[in-house]
mmCIF file of C-alpha atoms and ligand atoms in Angstrom:
data_model
loop_
_atom_site.group_PDB
_atom_site.id
_atom_site.type_symbol
_atom_site.label_atom_id
_atom_site.label_comp_id
_atom_site.label_asym_id
_atom_site.label_seq_id
_atom_site.Cartn_x
_atom_site.Cartn_y
_atom_site.Cartn_z
ATOM 1 C CA MET A 1 120.546 -214.576 -70.843
ATOM 2 C CA GLU A 2 120.699 -213.121 -67.344
ATOM 3 C CA THR A 3 118.830 -210.241 -65.708
ATOM 4 C CA PRO A 4 121.500 -207.540 -66.475
ATOM 5 C CA ASP A 5 121.211 -208.394 -70.199
ATOM 6 C CA PHE A 6 117.711 -206.905 -70.139
ATOM 7 C CA VAL A 7 118.730 -203.470 -68.881
ATOM 8 C CA PHE A 8 118.165 -200.861 -71.605
ATOM 9 C CA LYS A 9 121.486 -199.994 -73.220
ATOM 10 C CA GLY A 10 121.028 -196.514 -74.635
ATOM 11 C CA ILE A 11 119.027 -194.197 -76.789
ATOM 12 C CA GLN A 12 119.560 -193.848 -80.542
ATOM 13 C CA ASN A 13 116.326 -191.992 -81.265
ATOM 14 C CA SER A 14 114.279 -189.698 -79.089
ATOM 15 C CA PRO A 15 110.834 -189.178 -80.654
ATOM 16 C CA GLU A 16 108.337 -186.689 -79.142
ATOM 17 C CA HIS A 17 105.255 -188.788 -79.857
ATOM 18 C CA VAL A 18 104.918 -192.526 -80.383
ATOM 19 C CA LYS A 19 101.938 -194.868 -80.474
ATOM 20 C CA THR A 20 102.169 -198.650 -80.239
ATOM 21 C CA ALA A 21 99.492 -201.355 -80.148
ATOM 22 C CA TRP A 22 99.433 -205.116 -79.709
ATOM 23 C CA GLN A 23 96.849 -207.833 -79.402
ATOM 24 C CA SER A 24 97.995 -210.594 -77.090
ATOM 25 C CA PRO A 25 96.270 -213.851 -76.145
ATOM 26 C CA SER A 26 95.549 -215.642 -72.922
ATOM 27 C CA ASN A 27 96.989 -219.127 -72.357
ATOM 28 C CA ILE A 28 96.004 -222.275 -70.540
ATOM 29 C CA ALA A 29 98.670 -224.109 -68.538
ATOM 30 C CA ILE A 30 98.772 -227.896 -68.799
ATOM 31 C CA VAL A 31 101.547 -228.213 -66.203
ATOM 32 C CA LYS A 32 100.713 -225.422 -63.770
ATOM 33 C CA TYR A 33 102.818 -222.663 -62.263
ATOM 34 C CA TRP A 34 101.748 -222.499 -58.628
ATOM 35 C CA GLY A 35 104.276 -221.207 -56.138
ATOM 36 C CA LYS A 36 107.075 -218.704 -56.629
ATOM 37 C CA ILE A 37 110.387 -217.776 -55.120
ATOM 38 C CA GLY A 38 111.285 -214.146 -54.489
ATOM 39 C CA ASP A 39 110.603 -211.813 -57.348
ATOM 40 C CA GLN A 40 108.533 -213.695 -59.905
ATOM 41 C CA ILE A 41 110.800 -216.747 -60.119
ATOM 42 C CA PRO A 42 108.653 -219.860 -60.564
ATOM 43 C CA ALA A 43 109.034 -222.708 -58.094
ATOM 44 C CA ASN A 44 108.607 -225.142 -60.985
ATOM 45 C CA ALA A 45 108.568 -225.071 -64.765
ATOM 46 C CA SER A 46 105.196 -224.830 -66.530
ATOM 47 C CA LEU A 47 103.932 -225.471 -70.043
ATOM 48 C CA SER A 48 100.883 -223.898 -71.667
ATOM 49 C CA LEU A 49 98.889 -223.794 -74.860
ATOM 50 C CA THR A 50 98.536 -220.279 -76.208
ATOM 51 C CA LEU A 51 94.926 -219.407 -76.927
ATOM 52 C CA ASP A 52 93.408 -217.381 -79.725
ATOM 53 C CA ALA A 53 89.906 -216.032 -79.119
ATOM 54 C CA CYS A 54 90.592 -214.809 -75.569
ATOM 55 C CA HIS A 55 92.872 -211.842 -75.961
ATOM 56 C CA THR A 56 93.582 -208.281 -74.890
ATOM 57 C CA ARG A 57 94.158 -205.406 -77.277
ATOM 58 C CA THR A 58 96.259 -202.615 -75.812
ATOM 59 C CA GLU A 59 97.323 -199.330 -77.325
ATOM 60 C CA VAL A 60 99.833 -197.021 -75.655
ATOM 61 C CA GLY A 61 100.358 -193.379 -76.640
ATOM 62 C CA TYR A 62 103.618 -191.790 -75.453
ATOM 63 C CA ARG A 63 104.113 -188.014 -75.241
ATOM 64 C CA LYS A 64 107.511 -186.600 -74.212
ATOM 65 C CA ARG A 65 107.461 -185.108 -70.707
ATOM 66 C CA GLU A 66 108.923 -181.626 -70.177
ATOM 67 C CA SER A 67 111.454 -181.432 -67.357
ATOM 68 C CA GLY A 68 109.724 -180.544 -64.097
ATOM 69 C CA GLU A 69 106.381 -181.874 -65.340
ATOM 70 C CA LYS A 70 104.830 -184.663 -63.266
ATOM 71 C CA GLN A 71 104.376 -187.849 -65.263
ATOM 72 C CA GLN A 72 100.753 -188.510 -66.284
ATOM 73 C CA ILE A 73 99.475 -192.013 -66.834
ATOM 74 C CA ASN A 74 95.902 -192.214 -68.092
ATOM 75 C CA PHE A 75 94.200 -195.550 -68.340
ATOM 76 C CA PHE A 76 91.102 -196.402 -70.385
ATOM 77 C CA PHE A 77 89.387 -199.770 -70.094
ATOM 78 C CA GLU A 78 86.913 -200.605 -72.829
ATOM 79 C CA GLY A 79 86.618 -196.988 -73.889
ATOM 80 C CA LYS A 80 86.093 -195.483 -70.433
ATOM 81 C CA GLU A 81 88.615 -193.831 -68.153
ATOM 82 C CA ALA A 82 89.294 -196.401 -65.422
ATOM 83 C CA PRO A 83 91.924 -195.358 -62.874
ATOM 84 C CA GLU A 84 91.164 -198.393 -60.699
ATOM 85 C CA PHE A 85 92.272 -200.733 -63.525
ATOM 86 C CA GLY A 86 95.255 -198.477 -64.141
ATOM 87 C CA GLN A 87 96.715 -199.259 -60.731
ATOM 88 C CA LYS A 88 98.048 -202.632 -61.926
ATOM 89 C CA SER A 89 99.698 -201.050 -64.971
ATOM 90 C CA PHE A 90 101.117 -198.315 -62.778
ATOM 91 C CA SER A 91 102.753 -200.730 -60.353
ATOM 92 C CA PHE A 92 104.007 -202.786 -63.327
ATOM 93 C CA ILE A 93 105.710 -199.659 -64.728
ATOM 94 C CA GLN A 94 107.344 -199.081 -61.335
ATOM 95 C CA LYS A 95 108.612 -202.661 -61.225
ATOM 96 C CA ILE A 96 110.196 -202.581 -64.688
ATOM 97 C CA ARG A 97 111.709 -199.106 -64.235
ATOM 98 C CA GLY A 98 115.242 -200.505 -63.986
ATOM 99 C CA PHE A 99 114.898 -202.239 -67.363
ATOM 100 C CA GLN A 100 113.075 -199.458 -69.224
ATOM 101 C CA PRO A 101 114.074 -196.187 -67.516
ATOM 102 C CA PHE A 102 112.930 -194.179 -70.585
ATOM 103 C CA LEU A 103 109.271 -194.846 -69.673
ATOM 104 C CA GLN A 104 109.621 -192.097 -67.057
ATOM 105 C CA ASP A 105 110.370 -189.600 -69.842
ATOM 106 C CA TYR A 106 106.886 -189.909 -71.342
ATOM 107 C CA HIS A 107 103.287 -189.272 -70.398
ATOM 108 C CA LEU A 108 101.389 -192.448 -71.134
ATOM 109 C CA THR A 109 97.854 -193.014 -72.365
ATOM 110 C CA ILE A 110 96.993 -196.698 -72.097
ATOM 111 C CA LYS A 111 93.820 -197.985 -73.787
ATOM 112 C CA THR A 112 92.928 -201.594 -73.328
ATOM 113 C CA GLU A 113 90.058 -203.942 -74.078
ATOM 114 C CA ASN A 114 89.448 -207.666 -73.669
ATOM 115 C CA SER A 115 87.710 -209.955 -76.128
ATOM 116 C CA PHE A 116 86.062 -211.766 -73.197
ATOM 117 C CA PRO A 117 83.658 -210.330 -70.616
ATOM 118 C CA HIS A 118 85.485 -208.683 -67.743
ATOM 119 C CA SER A 119 83.464 -210.438 -65.043
ATOM 120 C CA SER A 120 83.779 -213.846 -66.697
ATOM 121 C CA GLY A 121 86.381 -215.061 -64.227
ATOM 122 C CA ILE A 122 88.905 -215.477 -67.062
ATOM 123 C CA ALA A 123 92.223 -214.205 -65.810
ATOM 124 C CA SER A 124 93.107 -211.178 -67.882
ATOM 125 C CA SER A 125 96.583 -210.808 -66.407
ATOM 126 C CA ALA A 126 98.283 -213.128 -68.942
ATOM 127 C CA SER A 127 96.848 -211.385 -72.001
ATOM 128 C CA GLY A 128 96.858 -207.926 -70.396
ATOM 129 C CA MET A 129 100.415 -207.896 -69.085
ATOM 130 C CA SER A 130 101.836 -209.489 -72.240
ATOM 131 C CA ALA A 131 100.055 -206.917 -74.445
ATOM 132 C CA LEU A 132 101.392 -204.065 -72.316
ATOM 133 C CA ALA A 133 104.931 -205.467 -72.256
ATOM 134 C CA LEU A 134 104.860 -205.769 -76.051
ATOM 135 C CA CYS A 135 103.683 -202.148 -76.397
ATOM 136 C CA PHE A 136 106.567 -201.000 -74.186
ATOM 137 C CA MET A 137 108.984 -203.122 -76.221
ATOM 138 C CA SER A 138 107.790 -201.494 -79.456
ATOM 139 C CA LEU A 139 108.701 -198.103 -77.968
ATOM 140 C CA GLU A 140 112.066 -199.465 -76.788
ATOM 141 C CA ASN A 141 112.682 -200.894 -80.230
ATOM 142 C CA GLU A 142 112.202 -197.463 -81.753
ATOM 143 C CA LEU A 143 114.442 -195.739 -79.194
ATOM 144 C CA ALA A 144 117.171 -198.361 -79.563
ATOM 145 C CA GLY A 145 117.119 -198.250 -83.343
ATOM 146 C CA GLY A 146 115.831 -201.790 -83.886
ATOM 147 C CA TYR A 147 116.248 -205.225 -82.319
ATOM 148 C CA ASP A 148 116.183 -208.669 -83.838
ATOM 149 C CA ASP A 149 112.985 -210.631 -83.221
ATOM 150 C CA ASP A 150 114.634 -213.059 -80.813
ATOM 151 C CA PHE A 151 115.677 -210.350 -78.395
ATOM 152 C CA PHE A 152 112.487 -208.330 -78.886
ATOM 153 C CA PHE A 153 110.203 -211.185 -77.854
ATOM 154 C CA ARG A 154 112.537 -212.524 -75.178
ATOM 155 C CA LYS A 155 112.659 -209.187 -73.415
ATOM 156 C CA ALA A 156 108.885 -208.803 -73.869
ATOM 157 C CA SER A 157 108.485 -212.164 -72.119
ATOM 158 C CA PHE A 158 110.968 -211.132 -69.412
ATOM 159 C CA LEU A 159 108.986 -207.931 -68.721
ATOM 160 C CA ALA A 160 105.599 -209.674 -68.943
ATOM 161 C CA ARG A 161 106.801 -212.187 -66.339
ATOM 162 C CA ILE A 162 107.456 -209.351 -63.904
ATOM 163 C CA GLY A 163 103.854 -208.203 -64.420
ATOM 164 C CA SER A 164 102.369 -211.687 -64.086
ATOM 165 C CA GLY A 165 104.179 -215.013 -64.326
ATOM 166 C CA SER A 166 101.765 -216.693 -66.703
ATOM 167 C CA ALA A 167 101.941 -213.645 -69.029
ATOM 168 C CA SER A 168 105.526 -214.585 -69.938
ATOM 169 C CA ARG A 169 104.158 -217.598 -71.853
ATOM 170 C CA SER A 170 101.574 -215.609 -73.865
ATOM 171 C CA ILE A 171 104.365 -213.977 -75.892
ATOM 172 C CA TYR A 172 104.762 -217.135 -77.984
ATOM 173 C CA GLY A 173 102.198 -218.989 -80.086
ATOM 174 C CA LYS A 174 101.163 -222.651 -79.818
ATOM 175 C CA THR A 175 103.128 -224.090 -76.885
ATOM 176 C CA ALA A 176 105.372 -222.226 -74.455
ATOM 177 C CA VAL A 177 107.515 -223.182 -71.477
ATOM 178 C CA TRP A 178 108.462 -220.938 -68.582
ATOM 179 C CA GLY A 179 110.888 -222.065 -65.874
ATOM 180 C CA GLU A 180 114.119 -224.005 -66.009
ATOM 181 C CA HIS A 181 113.762 -227.674 -66.788
ATOM 182 C CA HIS A 182 116.517 -230.046 -67.899
ATOM 183 C CA ASP A 183 114.373 -231.582 -70.661
ATOM 184 C CA PHE A 184 113.746 -228.207 -72.272
ATOM 185 C CA ILE A 185 117.052 -226.759 -73.356
ATOM 186 C CA GLN A 186 117.035 -222.961 -73.425
ATOM 187 C CA SER A 187 114.289 -222.874 -70.782
ATOM 188 C CA SER A 188 114.698 -220.127 -68.200
ATOM 189 C CA ASN A 189 113.185 -218.845 -64.986
ATOM 190 C CA LEU A 190 113.432 -215.299 -66.349
ATOM 191 C CA TYR A 191 111.366 -215.625 -69.527
ATOM 192 C CA ALA A 192 109.359 -218.151 -71.468
ATOM 193 C CA VAL A 193 110.564 -219.930 -74.588
ATOM 194 C CA PRO A 194 108.497 -221.332 -77.449
ATOM 195 C CA HIS A 195 108.311 -225.103 -77.567
ATOM 196 C CA ARG A 196 107.638 -225.949 -81.203
ATOM 197 C CA GLU A 197 110.063 -228.648 -82.200
ATOM 198 C CA ASN A 198 108.826 -232.203 -82.031
ATOM 199 C CA VAL A 199 105.252 -231.253 -81.198
ATOM 200 C CA HIS A 200 102.739 -233.476 -82.970
ATOM 201 C CA PRO A 201 100.403 -231.503 -85.296
ATOM 202 C CA VAL A 202 97.315 -232.723 -83.385
ATOM 203 C CA PHE A 203 98.193 -230.131 -80.730
ATOM 204 C CA ASP A 204 98.456 -227.257 -83.242
ATOM 205 C CA SER A 205 94.687 -227.192 -83.648
ATOM 206 C CA PHE A 206 93.653 -228.332 -80.173
ATOM 207 C CA ASN A 207 90.380 -226.945 -78.853
ATOM 208 C CA ASP A 208 89.731 -225.317 -75.500
ATOM 209 C CA VAL A 209 86.104 -224.451 -74.779
ATOM 210 C CA ILE A 210 85.908 -222.360 -71.630
ATOM 211 C CA LEU A 211 82.753 -222.890 -69.614
ATOM 212 C CA LEU A 212 81.983 -219.791 -67.568
ATOM 213 C CA ILE A 213 80.772 -221.275 -64.319
ATOM 214 C CA HIS A 214 80.949 -218.309 -62.038
ATOM 215 C CA GLU A 215 80.987 -214.585 -62.720
ATOM 216 C CA GLY A 216 82.567 -212.147 -60.333
ATOM 217 C CA SER A 217 85.900 -211.930 -58.637
ATOM 218 C CA LYS A 218 87.608 -214.853 -56.937
ATOM 219 C CA SER A 219 87.603 -215.188 -53.167
ATOM 220 C CA VAL A 220 91.396 -215.690 -53.131
ATOM 221 C CA SER A 221 93.711 -214.019 -55.689
ATOM 222 C CA SER A 222 96.455 -215.940 -57.513
ATOM 223 C CA THR A 223 99.006 -213.820 -55.674
ATOM 224 C CA ALA A 224 97.703 -215.080 -52.318
ATOM 225 C CA GLY A 225 97.443 -218.598 -53.758
ATOM 226 C CA HIS A 226 101.110 -218.596 -54.795
ATOM 227 C CA ALA A 227 102.099 -217.252 -51.372
ATOM 228 C CA ALA A 228 100.261 -220.108 -49.663
ATOM 229 C CA LEU A 229 102.857 -222.485 -51.104
ATOM 230 C CA ASN A 230 105.567 -220.854 -48.966
ATOM 231 C CA HIS A 231 104.405 -222.696 -45.862
ATOM 232 C CA HIS A 232 102.681 -225.624 -47.458
ATOM 233 C CA PRO A 233 103.228 -229.187 -46.228
ATOM 234 C CA PHE A 234 103.184 -230.574 -49.791
ATOM 235 C CA ALA A 235 105.119 -227.837 -51.589
ATOM 236 C CA GLU A 236 108.324 -229.802 -52.166
ATOM 237 C CA SER A 237 106.542 -232.902 -53.410
ATOM 238 C CA ARG A 238 104.392 -230.720 -55.670
ATOM 239 C CA TYR A 239 107.449 -229.102 -57.272
ATOM 240 C CA ARG A 240 109.015 -232.528 -57.797
ATOM 241 C CA GLU A 241 105.820 -233.857 -59.333
ATOM 242 C CA ALA A 242 105.543 -230.825 -61.651
ATOM 243 C CA GLY A 243 109.104 -231.512 -62.843
ATOM 244 C CA VAL A 244 108.243 -235.132 -63.569
ATOM 245 C CA ASN A 245 105.079 -234.071 -65.396
ATOM 246 C CA MET A 246 107.034 -231.632 -67.574
ATOM 247 C CA GLY A 247 109.265 -234.503 -68.717
ATOM 248 C CA LEU A 248 106.257 -236.732 -69.393
ATOM 249 C CA LEU A 249 104.433 -233.960 -71.234
ATOM 250 C CA LYS A 250 107.371 -233.345 -73.522
ATOM 251 C CA ASN A 251 107.236 -236.961 -74.719
ATOM 252 C CA ILE A 252 103.442 -236.931 -74.933
ATOM 253 C CA LEU A 253 103.526 -233.838 -77.167
ATOM 254 C CA THR A 254 106.036 -235.519 -79.453
ATOM 255 C CA ALA A 255 104.078 -238.755 -79.643
ATOM 256 C CA GLY A 256 100.733 -236.987 -80.205
ATOM 257 C CA ASP A 257 99.251 -239.131 -77.442
ATOM 258 C CA VAL A 258 95.978 -237.311 -76.823
ATOM 259 C CA ALA A 259 94.756 -239.659 -74.072
ATOM 260 C CA ALA A 260 97.985 -239.297 -72.076
ATOM 261 C CA PHE A 261 97.875 -235.525 -72.641
ATOM 262 C CA GLY A 262 94.317 -235.285 -71.336
ATOM 263 C CA GLU A 263 94.969 -237.485 -68.324
ATOM 264 C CA LEU A 264 98.015 -235.434 -67.385
ATOM 265 C CA ALA A 265 96.066 -232.172 -67.832
ATOM 266 C CA GLU A 266 93.333 -233.439 -65.508
ATOM 267 C CA ARG A 267 95.799 -234.633 -62.862
ATOM 268 C CA GLU A 268 97.565 -231.272 -62.904
ATOM 269 C CA ALA A 269 94.272 -229.393 -62.572
ATOM 270 C CA LEU A 270 93.109 -231.502 -59.656
ATOM 271 C CA MET A 271 96.510 -231.261 -57.979
ATOM 272 C CA LEU A 272 96.369 -227.454 -58.275
ATOM 273 C CA HIS A 273 93.031 -227.372 -56.479
ATOM 274 C CA ALA A 274 94.113 -230.050 -53.998
ATOM 275 C CA LEU A 275 97.028 -227.784 -53.051
ATOM 276 C CA MET A 276 94.586 -224.959 -52.368
ATOM 277 C CA MET A 277 92.516 -227.252 -50.178
ATOM 278 C CA ALA A 278 95.457 -228.698 -48.268
ATOM 279 C CA GLY A 279 97.360 -225.547 -47.342
ATOM 280 C CA PRO A 280 97.670 -223.938 -43.916
ATOM 281 C CA GLN A 281 94.693 -221.680 -44.757
ATOM 282 C CA PRO A 282 92.604 -223.872 -47.016
ATOM 283 C CA PHE A 283 90.347 -222.409 -49.671
ATOM 284 C CA ILE A 284 88.107 -223.805 -52.385
ATOM 285 C CA LEU A 285 87.772 -222.079 -55.757
ATOM 286 C CA MET A 286 85.680 -224.772 -57.415
ATOM 287 C CA LYS A 287 81.895 -224.374 -57.317
ATOM 288 C CA PRO A 288 79.313 -227.166 -57.287
ATOM 289 C CA ASN A 289 78.873 -226.708 -61.055
ATOM 290 C CA THR A 290 82.631 -227.127 -61.576
ATOM 291 C CA LEU A 291 82.348 -230.613 -60.103
ATOM 292 C CA ALA A 292 79.159 -231.320 -62.036
ATOM 293 C CA VAL A 293 80.985 -230.530 -65.306
ATOM 294 C CA ILE A 294 84.023 -232.622 -64.352
ATOM 295 C CA THR A 295 81.794 -235.597 -63.585
ATOM 296 C CA ALA A 296 79.822 -235.189 -66.813
ATOM 297 C CA VAL A 297 83.017 -234.972 -68.917
ATOM 298 C CA GLN A 298 84.485 -238.103 -67.366
ATOM 299 C CA GLU A 299 81.194 -239.970 -67.785
ATOM 300 C CA PHE A 300 80.791 -238.903 -71.416
ATOM 301 C CA ARG A 301 84.364 -239.959 -72.167
ATOM 302 C CA LYS A 302 83.808 -243.361 -70.624
ATOM 303 C CA GLN A 303 80.535 -244.003 -72.373
ATOM 304 C CA THR A 304 81.406 -242.697 -75.834
ATOM 305 C CA GLN A 305 85.197 -243.235 -75.916
ATOM 306 C CA THR A 306 85.520 -239.605 -77.036
ATOM 307 C CA PRO A 307 88.890 -237.974 -76.269
ATOM 308 C CA VAL A 308 87.588 -235.046 -74.249
ATOM 309 C CA TYR A 309 89.292 -233.799 -71.070
ATOM 310 C CA PHE A 310 89.209 -230.873 -68.668
ATOM 311 C CA THR A 311 91.603 -228.545 -66.981
ATOM 312 C CA LEU A 312 91.083 -225.743 -64.461
ATOM 313 C CA ASP A 313 92.755 -222.454 -63.724
ATOM 314 C CA ALA A 314 92.777 -220.876 -60.299
ATOM 315 C CA GLY A 315 89.014 -220.386 -60.438
ATOM 316 C CA ALA A 316 85.682 -222.120 -60.978
ATOM 317 C CA ASN A 317 85.635 -222.119 -64.797
ATOM 318 C CA VAL A 318 86.292 -225.363 -66.621
ATOM 319 C CA HIS A 319 88.384 -225.629 -69.786
ATOM 320 C CA ILE A 320 87.248 -228.480 -72.031
ATOM 321 C CA LEU A 321 90.156 -229.807 -74.091
ATOM 322 C CA PHE A 322 89.791 -231.946 -77.211
ATOM 323 C CA PRO A 323 91.334 -232.508 -80.648
ATOM 324 C CA ASP A 324 89.767 -231.108 -83.801
ATOM 325 C CA GLU A 325 88.632 -234.480 -85.122
ATOM 326 C CA VAL A 326 85.900 -234.725 -82.443
ATOM 327 C CA ARG A 327 84.948 -231.056 -82.488
ATOM 328 C CA GLU A 328 81.382 -231.428 -83.682
ATOM 329 C CA LYS A 329 80.625 -234.268 -81.314
ATOM 330 C CA VAL A 330 82.036 -232.393 -78.309
ATOM 331 C CA LEU A 331 80.304 -229.122 -79.195
ATOM 332 C CA ASN A 332 76.997 -231.026 -79.332
ATOM 333 C CA PHE A 333 77.774 -232.552 -75.939
ATOM 334 C CA ILE A 334 78.553 -229.128 -74.495
ATOM 335 C CA GLU A 335 75.350 -227.609 -75.920
ATOM 336 C CA GLY A 336 73.259 -230.568 -74.858
ATOM 337 C CA GLU A 337 74.658 -231.403 -71.436
ATOM 338 C CA LEU A 338 77.108 -228.839 -70.076
ATOM 339 C CA VAL A 339 75.561 -225.470 -70.870
ATOM 340 C CA VAL A 340 73.115 -225.865 -67.984
ATOM 341 C CA TYR A 341 76.041 -225.577 -65.581
ATOM 342 C CA CYS A 342 77.313 -222.280 -67.063
ATOM 343 C CA GLU A 343 76.309 -218.940 -65.635
ATOM 344 C CA ASN A 344 73.886 -217.370 -68.124
ATOM 345 C CA LYS A 345 74.702 -220.317 -70.450
ATOM 346 C CA GLN A 346 77.954 -218.606 -71.376
ATOM 347 C CA TYR A 347 80.961 -220.360 -72.836
ATOM 348 C CA ILE A 348 83.804 -219.368 -75.158
ATOM 349 C CA CYS A 349 85.031 -221.570 -78.001
ATOM 350 C CA ASP A 350 88.770 -221.109 -78.104
ATOM 351 C CA ARG A 351 91.662 -223.035 -79.604
ATOM 352 C CA VAL A 352 95.436 -222.997 -79.886
ATOM 353 C CA GLY A 353 96.598 -219.761 -81.499
ATOM 354 C CA ASN A 354 99.686 -218.258 -83.060
ATOM 355 C CA GLY A 355 100.529 -215.682 -80.422
ATOM 356 C CA PRO A 356 100.485 -211.878 -80.255
ATOM 357 C CA VAL A 357 99.776 -209.690 -83.275
ATOM 358 C CA LYS A 358 101.131 -206.177 -83.738
ATOM 359 C CA GLN A 359 98.319 -203.760 -84.568
ATOM 360 C CA GLN A 360 98.427 -201.306 -87.452
ATOM 361 C CA LEU A 361 97.586 -197.762 -86.363
HETATM 362 C C1 DP6 B 1 96.814 -221.325 -61.868
HETATM 363 O O1 DP6 B 1 100.432 -215.778 -63.476
HETATM 364 O O2 DP6 B 1 98.229 -215.191 -62.424
HETATM 365 O O3 DP6 B 1 96.848 -219.934 -63.809
HETATM 366 O O4 DP6 B 1 102.576 -214.292 -61.308
HETATM 367 O O5 DP6 B 1 101.153 -213.765 -59.319
HETATM 368 O O6 DP6 B 1 100.516 -212.889 -61.586
HETATM 369 P P1 DP6 B 1 101.195 -214.002 -60.810
HETATM 370 O O7 DP6 B 1 100.304 -215.296 -61.012
HETATM 371 P P2 DP6 B 1 99.556 -215.840 -62.293
HETATM 372 O O8 DP6 B 1 99.340 -217.383 -61.860
HETATM 373 C C2 DP6 B 1 98.779 -218.282 -62.752
HETATM 374 C C3 DP6 B 1 98.438 -219.520 -62.041
HETATM 375 C C4 DP6 B 1 97.678 -220.549 -62.851
HETATM 376 C C5 DP6 B 1 98.601 -221.553 -63.502
HETATM 377 C C6 DP6 B 1 99.366 -221.116 -64.719
HETATM 378 O O9 DP6 B 1 98.875 -220.298 -65.522
HETATM 379 O O10 DP6 B 1 100.472 -221.652 -64.890
#
């Protein structure tokens, strides 16, 4: 499908009041999206595992606007009115105006909460933007008189992508791909697609324990990080390498090769941070404890032959990846040896999840 296919086609129903709510998860990329072209088009394809425990719950109330009335958008974060958080939602609504013009006809009350601490350094944009896009799609669905699931979720992913690239992948459970890649038929730069066929069951229950290394906001935002790729000496080779890794990862997922999966995840994570450190305006998002954890994980793996690996997002936190069969052993290792590196000993036990859940109101 192309961009014009996502323009709203016409109203069947015109309710005065509607309320919609969704819970949507975060995701962790194995092949990373880092670098974009123009308006939220990824410079390379990416593949992520959808998480479960880390999620955002968003509820949107819509009240028909009288003509001449100025549109009101009220935003509540974790029960409190929070206009500063609302700014992101507001600019998202402006950006998707062409695809959902009916949003201007309503006053909106947006209530949102995260399952993870706000200052944890866990990016909330993937779960937050996907939850909001799904809430807007539930309104659209009602106005349009009903869509099939395929179109509903595809357009939700299309809209979520405009809010935040990685959010496009959170629309689908288990494993999702965003960005065109010849090995993934149906893949698109405009929306994510689920990647479920030929994935070995070991990855359906994969664990991701997120070690919270550093609270507080990052010194460089992802937006600035993506932009740094525009004049980066290694950008082209990075995009080529990401393409190669997508092809490798597809085969690894089919084979259920956990060691190859973990090694690829680690290489991608280190390459992401190497790109940050090798750009025209270098920056470092890892902290000393990030490196301490990486070293400890690699050492533990070597000494105990346990399949445990790490990946990183654009921040200092470390995601510890491992299959279910070694769960107890790895949790003991984390408690015994890694917790000392976490801020306030905080970590979140997450795993692969089934994707967003519509909330009953
Ligand atoms: C390192 O999706 O946060 O987590 O599209 O500007 O909102 P925007 O960027 P964002 O970038 C995520 C970068 C990453 C890798 C990934 O999730 O693929």
